mmCIF file with all atom_site columns, C-alpha atoms in Angstrom:
data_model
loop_
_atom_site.group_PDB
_atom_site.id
_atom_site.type_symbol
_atom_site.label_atom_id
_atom_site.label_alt_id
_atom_site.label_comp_id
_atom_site.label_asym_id
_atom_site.label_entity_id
_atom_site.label_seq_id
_atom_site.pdbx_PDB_ins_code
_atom_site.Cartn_x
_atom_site.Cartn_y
_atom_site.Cartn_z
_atom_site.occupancy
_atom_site.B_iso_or_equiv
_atom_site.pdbx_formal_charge
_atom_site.auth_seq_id
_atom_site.auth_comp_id
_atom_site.auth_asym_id
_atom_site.auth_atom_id
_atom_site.pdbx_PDB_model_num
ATOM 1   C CA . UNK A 1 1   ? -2.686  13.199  27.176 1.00 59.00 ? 10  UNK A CA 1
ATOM 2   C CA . UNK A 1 2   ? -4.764  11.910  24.009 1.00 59.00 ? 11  UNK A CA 1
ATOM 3   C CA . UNK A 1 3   ? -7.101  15.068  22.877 1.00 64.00 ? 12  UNK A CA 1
ATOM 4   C CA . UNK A 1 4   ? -10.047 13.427  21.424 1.00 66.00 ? 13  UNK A CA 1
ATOM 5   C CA . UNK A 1 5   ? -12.268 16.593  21.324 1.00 68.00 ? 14  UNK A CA 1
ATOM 6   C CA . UNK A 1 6   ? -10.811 17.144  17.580 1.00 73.00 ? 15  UNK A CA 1
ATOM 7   C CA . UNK A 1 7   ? -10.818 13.283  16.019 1.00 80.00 ? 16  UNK A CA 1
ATOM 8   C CA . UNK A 1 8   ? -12.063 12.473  12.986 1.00 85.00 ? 17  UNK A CA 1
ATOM 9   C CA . UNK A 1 9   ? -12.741 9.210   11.024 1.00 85.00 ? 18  UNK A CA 1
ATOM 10  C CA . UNK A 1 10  ? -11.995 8.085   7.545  1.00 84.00 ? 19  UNK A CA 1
ATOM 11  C CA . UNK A 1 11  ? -14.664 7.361   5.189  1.00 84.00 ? 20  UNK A CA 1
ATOM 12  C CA . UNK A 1 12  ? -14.567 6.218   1.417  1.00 84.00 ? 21  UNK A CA 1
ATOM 13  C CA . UNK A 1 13  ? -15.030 9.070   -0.817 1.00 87.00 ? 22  UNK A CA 1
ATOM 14  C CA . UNK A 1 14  ? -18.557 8.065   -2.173 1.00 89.00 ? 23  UNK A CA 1
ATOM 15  C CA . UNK A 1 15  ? -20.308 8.057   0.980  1.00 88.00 ? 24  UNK A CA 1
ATOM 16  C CA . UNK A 1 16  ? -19.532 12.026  1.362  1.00 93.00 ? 25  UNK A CA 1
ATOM 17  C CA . UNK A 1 17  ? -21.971 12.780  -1.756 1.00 93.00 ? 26  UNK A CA 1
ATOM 18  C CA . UNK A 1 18  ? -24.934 15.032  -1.052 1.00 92.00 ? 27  UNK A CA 1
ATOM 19  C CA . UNK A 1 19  ? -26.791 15.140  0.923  1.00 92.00 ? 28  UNK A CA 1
ATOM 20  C CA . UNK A 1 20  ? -24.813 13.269  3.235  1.00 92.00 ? 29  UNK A CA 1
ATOM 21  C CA . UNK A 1 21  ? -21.208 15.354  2.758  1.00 93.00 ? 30  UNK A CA 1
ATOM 22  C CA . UNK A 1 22  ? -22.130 18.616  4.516  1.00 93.00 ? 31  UNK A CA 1
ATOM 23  C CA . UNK A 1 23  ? -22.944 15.958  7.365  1.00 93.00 ? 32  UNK A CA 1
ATOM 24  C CA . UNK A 1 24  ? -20.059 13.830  7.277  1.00 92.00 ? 33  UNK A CA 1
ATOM 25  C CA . UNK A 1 25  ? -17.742 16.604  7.346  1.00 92.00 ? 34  UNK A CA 1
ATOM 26  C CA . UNK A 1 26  ? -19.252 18.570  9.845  1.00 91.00 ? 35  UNK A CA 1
ATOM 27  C CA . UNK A 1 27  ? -18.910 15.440  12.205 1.00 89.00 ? 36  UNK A CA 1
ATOM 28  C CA . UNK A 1 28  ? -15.249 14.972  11.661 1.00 88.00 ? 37  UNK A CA 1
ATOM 29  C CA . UNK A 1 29  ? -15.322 12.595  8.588  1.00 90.00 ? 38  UNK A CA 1
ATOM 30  C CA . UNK A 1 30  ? -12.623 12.653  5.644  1.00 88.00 ? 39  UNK A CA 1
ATOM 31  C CA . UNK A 1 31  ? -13.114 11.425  2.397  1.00 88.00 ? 40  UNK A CA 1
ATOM 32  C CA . UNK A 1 32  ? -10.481 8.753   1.090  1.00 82.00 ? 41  UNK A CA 1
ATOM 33  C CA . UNK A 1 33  ? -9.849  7.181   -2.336 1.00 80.00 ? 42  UNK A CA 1
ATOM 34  C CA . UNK A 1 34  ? -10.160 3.962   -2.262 1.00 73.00 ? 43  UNK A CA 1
ATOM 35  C CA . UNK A 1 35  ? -8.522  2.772   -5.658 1.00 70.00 ? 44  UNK A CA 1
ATOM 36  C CA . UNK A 1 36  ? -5.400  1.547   -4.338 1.00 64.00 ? 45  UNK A CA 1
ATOM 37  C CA . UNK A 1 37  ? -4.185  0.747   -0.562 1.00 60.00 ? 46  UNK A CA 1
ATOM 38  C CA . UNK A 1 38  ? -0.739  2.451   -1.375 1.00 61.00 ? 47  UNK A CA 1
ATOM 39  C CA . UNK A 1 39  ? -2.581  5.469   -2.057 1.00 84.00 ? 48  UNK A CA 1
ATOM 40  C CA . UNK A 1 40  ? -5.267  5.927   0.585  1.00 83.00 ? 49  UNK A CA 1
ATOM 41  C CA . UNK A 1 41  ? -1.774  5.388   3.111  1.00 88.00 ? 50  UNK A CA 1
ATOM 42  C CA . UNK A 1 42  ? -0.633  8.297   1.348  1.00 90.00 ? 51  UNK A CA 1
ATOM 43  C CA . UNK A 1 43  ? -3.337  10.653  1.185  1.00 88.00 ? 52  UNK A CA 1
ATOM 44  C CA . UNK A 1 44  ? -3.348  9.712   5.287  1.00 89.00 ? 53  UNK A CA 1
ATOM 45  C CA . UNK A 1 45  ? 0.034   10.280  5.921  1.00 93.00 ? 54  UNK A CA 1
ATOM 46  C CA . UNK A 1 46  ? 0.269   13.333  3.894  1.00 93.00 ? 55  UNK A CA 1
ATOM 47  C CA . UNK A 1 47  ? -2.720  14.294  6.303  1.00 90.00 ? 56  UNK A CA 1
ATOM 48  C CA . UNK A 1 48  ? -1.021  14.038  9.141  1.00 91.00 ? 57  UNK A CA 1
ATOM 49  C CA . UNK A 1 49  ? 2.013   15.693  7.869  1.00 91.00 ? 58  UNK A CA 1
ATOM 50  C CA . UNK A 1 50  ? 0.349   19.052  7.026  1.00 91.00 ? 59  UNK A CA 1
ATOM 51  C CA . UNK A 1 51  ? -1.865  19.099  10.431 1.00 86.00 ? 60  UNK A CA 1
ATOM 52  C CA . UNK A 1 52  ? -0.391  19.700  13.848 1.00 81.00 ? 61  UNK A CA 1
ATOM 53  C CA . UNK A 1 53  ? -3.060  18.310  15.991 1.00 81.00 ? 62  UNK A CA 1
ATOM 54  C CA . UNK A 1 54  ? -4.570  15.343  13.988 1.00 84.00 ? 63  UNK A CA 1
ATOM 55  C CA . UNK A 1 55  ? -6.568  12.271  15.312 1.00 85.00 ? 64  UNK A CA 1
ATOM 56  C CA . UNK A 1 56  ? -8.128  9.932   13.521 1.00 84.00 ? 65  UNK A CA 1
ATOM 57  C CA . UNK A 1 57  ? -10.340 7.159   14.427 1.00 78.00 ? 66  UNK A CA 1
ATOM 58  C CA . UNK A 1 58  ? -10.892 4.033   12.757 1.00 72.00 ? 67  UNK A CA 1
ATOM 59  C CA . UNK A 1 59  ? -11.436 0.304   12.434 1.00 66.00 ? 68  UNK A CA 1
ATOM 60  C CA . UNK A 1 60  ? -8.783  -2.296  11.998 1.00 60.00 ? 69  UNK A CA 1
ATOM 61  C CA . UNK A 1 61  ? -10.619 -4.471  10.087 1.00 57.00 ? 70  UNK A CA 1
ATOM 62  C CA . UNK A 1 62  ? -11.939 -1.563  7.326  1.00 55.00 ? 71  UNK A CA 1
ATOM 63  C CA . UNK A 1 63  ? -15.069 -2.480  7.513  1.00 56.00 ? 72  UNK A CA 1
ATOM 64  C CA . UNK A 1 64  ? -18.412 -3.499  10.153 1.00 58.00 ? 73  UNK A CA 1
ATOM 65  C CA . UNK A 1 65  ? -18.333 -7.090  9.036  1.00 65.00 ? 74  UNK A CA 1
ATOM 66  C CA . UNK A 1 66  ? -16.428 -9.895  9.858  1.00 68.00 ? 75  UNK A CA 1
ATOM 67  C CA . UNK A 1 67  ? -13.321 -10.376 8.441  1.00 70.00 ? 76  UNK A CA 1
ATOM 68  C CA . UNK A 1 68  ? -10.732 -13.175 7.946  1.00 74.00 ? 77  UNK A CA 1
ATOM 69  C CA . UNK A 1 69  ? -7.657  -10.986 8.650  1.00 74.00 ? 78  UNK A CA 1
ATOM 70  C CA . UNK A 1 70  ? -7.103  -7.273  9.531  1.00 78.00 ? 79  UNK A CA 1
ATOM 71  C CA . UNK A 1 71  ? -6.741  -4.561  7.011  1.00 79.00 ? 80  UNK A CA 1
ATOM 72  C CA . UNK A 1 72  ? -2.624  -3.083  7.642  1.00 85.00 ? 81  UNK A CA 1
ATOM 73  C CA . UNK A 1 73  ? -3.632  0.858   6.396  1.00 86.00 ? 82  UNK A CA 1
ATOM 74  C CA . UNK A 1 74  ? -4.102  1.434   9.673  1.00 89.00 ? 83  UNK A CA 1
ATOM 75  C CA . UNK A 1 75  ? -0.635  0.510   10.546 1.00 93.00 ? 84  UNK A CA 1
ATOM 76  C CA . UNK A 1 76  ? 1.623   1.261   7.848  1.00 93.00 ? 85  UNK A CA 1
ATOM 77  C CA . UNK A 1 77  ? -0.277  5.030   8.618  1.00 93.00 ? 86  UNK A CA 1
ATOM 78  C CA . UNK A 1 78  ? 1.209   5.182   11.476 1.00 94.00 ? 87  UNK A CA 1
ATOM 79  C CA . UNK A 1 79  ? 4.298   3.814   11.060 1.00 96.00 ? 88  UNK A CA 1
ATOM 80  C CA . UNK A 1 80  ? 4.857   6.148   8.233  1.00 95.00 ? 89  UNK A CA 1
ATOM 81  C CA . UNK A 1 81  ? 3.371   8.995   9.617  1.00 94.00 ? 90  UNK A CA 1
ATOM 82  C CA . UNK A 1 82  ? 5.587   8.456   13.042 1.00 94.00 ? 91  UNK A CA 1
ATOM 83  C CA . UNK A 1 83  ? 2.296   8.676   15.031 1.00 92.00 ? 92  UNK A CA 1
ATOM 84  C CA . UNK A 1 84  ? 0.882   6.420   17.613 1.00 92.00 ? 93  UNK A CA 1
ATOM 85  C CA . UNK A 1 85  ? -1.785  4.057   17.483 1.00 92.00 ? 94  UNK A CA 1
ATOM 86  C CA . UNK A 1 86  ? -3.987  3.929   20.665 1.00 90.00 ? 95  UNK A CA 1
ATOM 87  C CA . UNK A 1 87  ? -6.711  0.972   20.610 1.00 89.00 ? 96  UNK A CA 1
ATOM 88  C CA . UNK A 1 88  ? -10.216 0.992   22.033 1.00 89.00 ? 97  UNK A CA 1
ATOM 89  C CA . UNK A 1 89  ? -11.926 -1.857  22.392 1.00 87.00 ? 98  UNK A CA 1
ATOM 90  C CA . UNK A 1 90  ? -15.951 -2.001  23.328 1.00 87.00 ? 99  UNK A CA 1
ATOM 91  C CA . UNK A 1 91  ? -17.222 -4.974  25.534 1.00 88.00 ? 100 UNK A CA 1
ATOM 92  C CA . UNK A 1 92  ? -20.711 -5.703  25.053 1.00 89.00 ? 101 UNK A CA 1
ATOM 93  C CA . UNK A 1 93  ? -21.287 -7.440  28.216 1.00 91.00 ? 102 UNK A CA 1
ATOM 94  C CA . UNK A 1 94  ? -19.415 -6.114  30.531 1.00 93.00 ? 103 UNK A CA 1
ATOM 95  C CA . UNK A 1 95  ? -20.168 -2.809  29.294 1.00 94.00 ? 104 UNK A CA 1
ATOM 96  C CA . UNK A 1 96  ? -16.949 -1.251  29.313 1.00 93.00 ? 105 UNK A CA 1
ATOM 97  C CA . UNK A 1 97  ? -14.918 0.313   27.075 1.00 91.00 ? 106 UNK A CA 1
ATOM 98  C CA . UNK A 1 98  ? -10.779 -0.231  27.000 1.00 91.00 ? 107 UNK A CA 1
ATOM 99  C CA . UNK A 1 99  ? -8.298  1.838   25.951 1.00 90.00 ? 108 UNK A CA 1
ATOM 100 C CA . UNK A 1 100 ? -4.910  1.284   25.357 1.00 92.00 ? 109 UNK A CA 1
ATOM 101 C CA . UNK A 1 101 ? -1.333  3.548   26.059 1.00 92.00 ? 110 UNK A CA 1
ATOM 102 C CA . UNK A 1 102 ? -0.188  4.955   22.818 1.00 91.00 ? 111 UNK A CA 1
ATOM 103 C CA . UNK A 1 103 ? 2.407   2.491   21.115 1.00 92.00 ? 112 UNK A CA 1
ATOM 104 C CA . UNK A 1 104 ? 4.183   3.280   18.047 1.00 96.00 ? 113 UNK A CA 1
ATOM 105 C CA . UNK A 1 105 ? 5.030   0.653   15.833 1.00 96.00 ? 114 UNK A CA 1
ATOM 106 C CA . UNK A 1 106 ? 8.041   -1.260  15.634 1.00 97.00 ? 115 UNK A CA 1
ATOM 107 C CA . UNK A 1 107 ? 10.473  -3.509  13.137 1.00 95.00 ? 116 UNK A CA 1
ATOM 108 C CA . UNK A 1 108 ? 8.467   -6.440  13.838 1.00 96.00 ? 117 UNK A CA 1
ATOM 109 C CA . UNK A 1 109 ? 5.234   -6.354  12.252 1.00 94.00 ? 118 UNK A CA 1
ATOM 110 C CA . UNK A 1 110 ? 4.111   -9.705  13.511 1.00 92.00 ? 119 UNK A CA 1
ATOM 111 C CA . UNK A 1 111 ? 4.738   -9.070  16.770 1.00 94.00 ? 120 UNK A CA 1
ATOM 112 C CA . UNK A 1 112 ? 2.850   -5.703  16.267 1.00 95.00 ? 121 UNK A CA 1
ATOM 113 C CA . UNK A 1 113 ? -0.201  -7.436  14.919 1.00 92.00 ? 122 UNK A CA 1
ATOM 114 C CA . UNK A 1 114 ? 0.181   -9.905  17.611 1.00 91.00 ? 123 UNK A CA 1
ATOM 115 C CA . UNK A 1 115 ? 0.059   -7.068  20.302 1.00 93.00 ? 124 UNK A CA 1
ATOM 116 C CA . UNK A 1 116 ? -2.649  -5.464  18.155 1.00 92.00 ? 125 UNK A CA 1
ATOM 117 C CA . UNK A 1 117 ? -5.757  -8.768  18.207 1.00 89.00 ? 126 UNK A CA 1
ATOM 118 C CA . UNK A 1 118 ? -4.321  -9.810  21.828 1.00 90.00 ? 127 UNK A CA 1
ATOM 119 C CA . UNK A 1 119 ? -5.757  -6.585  23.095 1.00 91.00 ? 128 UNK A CA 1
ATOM 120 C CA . UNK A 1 120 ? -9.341  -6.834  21.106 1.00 87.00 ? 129 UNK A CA 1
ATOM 121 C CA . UNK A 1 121 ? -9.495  -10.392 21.492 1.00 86.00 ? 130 UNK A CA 1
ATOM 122 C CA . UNK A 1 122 ? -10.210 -9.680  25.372 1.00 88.00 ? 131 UNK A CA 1
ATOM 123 C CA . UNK A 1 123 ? -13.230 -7.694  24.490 1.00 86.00 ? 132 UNK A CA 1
ATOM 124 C CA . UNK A 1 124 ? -16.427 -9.643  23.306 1.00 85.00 ? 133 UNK A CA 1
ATOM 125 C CA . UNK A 1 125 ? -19.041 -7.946  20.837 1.00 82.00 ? 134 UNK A CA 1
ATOM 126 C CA . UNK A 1 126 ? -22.620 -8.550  20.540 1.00 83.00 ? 135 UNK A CA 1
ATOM 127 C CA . UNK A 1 127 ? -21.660 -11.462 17.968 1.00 80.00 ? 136 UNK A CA 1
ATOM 128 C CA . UNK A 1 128 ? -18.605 -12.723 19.608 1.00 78.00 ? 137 UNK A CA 1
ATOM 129 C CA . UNK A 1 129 ? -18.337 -15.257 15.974 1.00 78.00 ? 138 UNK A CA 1
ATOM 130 C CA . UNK A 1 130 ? -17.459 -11.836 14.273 1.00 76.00 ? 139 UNK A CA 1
ATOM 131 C CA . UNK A 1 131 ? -14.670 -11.035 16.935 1.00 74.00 ? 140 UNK A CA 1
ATOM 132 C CA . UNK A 1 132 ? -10.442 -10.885 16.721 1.00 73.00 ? 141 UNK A CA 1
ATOM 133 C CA . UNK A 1 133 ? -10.596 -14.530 18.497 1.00 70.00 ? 142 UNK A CA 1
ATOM 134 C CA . UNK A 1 134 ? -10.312 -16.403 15.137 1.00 69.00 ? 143 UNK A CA 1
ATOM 135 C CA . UNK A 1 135 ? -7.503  -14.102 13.860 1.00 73.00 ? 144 UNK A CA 1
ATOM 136 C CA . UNK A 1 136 ? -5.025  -15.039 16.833 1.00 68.00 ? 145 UNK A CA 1
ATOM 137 C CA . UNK A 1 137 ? -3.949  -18.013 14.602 1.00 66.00 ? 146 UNK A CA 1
ATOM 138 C CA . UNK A 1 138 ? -3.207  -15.851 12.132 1.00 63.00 ? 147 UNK A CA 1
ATOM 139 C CA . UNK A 1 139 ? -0.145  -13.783 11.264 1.00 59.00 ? 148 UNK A CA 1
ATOM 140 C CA . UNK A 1 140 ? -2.329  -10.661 11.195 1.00 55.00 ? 149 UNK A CA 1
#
């Protein structure tokens, strides 16, 4: 069973400046360099590799705002890392709140991603025009 009472969430480094950090940290938040993609992966994974019960939460898209295509972090963190992903999607209407089984991630990317916005694309936000729907004719 997923233990959620310890998860944390990933944050770029400049938001956990005072007076904010004590705050951040004390919720679950870690800071993350954002120069390059290759290295905030790394910092992750190493992260997970030096802590035995580790679960972070975070958004697909790596950011609040509507994107053209998801962000891959998230994935090639846990394919790297060997750890699961497990999915939550929030519908706004119906008021209810899906989670997925774990799933690692496979050799087929694509077909990952594809997996990945099928399952939020059957949850509508607030502003359904800022959903997953216009990413399922995309590769990821």
């Amino acid at each position: 069973m997923l233990n959620i009472s310890n998860a944390h969430f990933l944050g770029k480094e400049s938001l956990f400046k005072p007076p904010f950090r004590k705050m951040f940290v004390k919720m679950g938040g870690i800071p993350v360099k954002r120069d390059t993609s290759n290295n905030m992966v790394k910092q992750v994974v190493d992260l997970f590799n030096q802590t035995d019960n580790l679960v972070i939460a975070l958004s697909p898209e790596g950011t609040r705002k509507k994107t053209e295509r998801l962000r891959t972090g998230f994935y090639h963190i846990a394919s790297e890392a060997k750890v699961p992903i497990v999915m939550a999607a929030m519908d706004y209407n119906e008021k209810k709140l899906t989670v997925s089984n774990p799933f690692f991630t496979t050799e087929d990317e694509i077909k990952d991603f594809r997996f990945i916005i099928d399952f939020f694309s059957k949850a509508e936000g607030k502003f359904p025009k800022n959903g997953f729907a216009h990413l399922k004719k995309s590769p990821f």
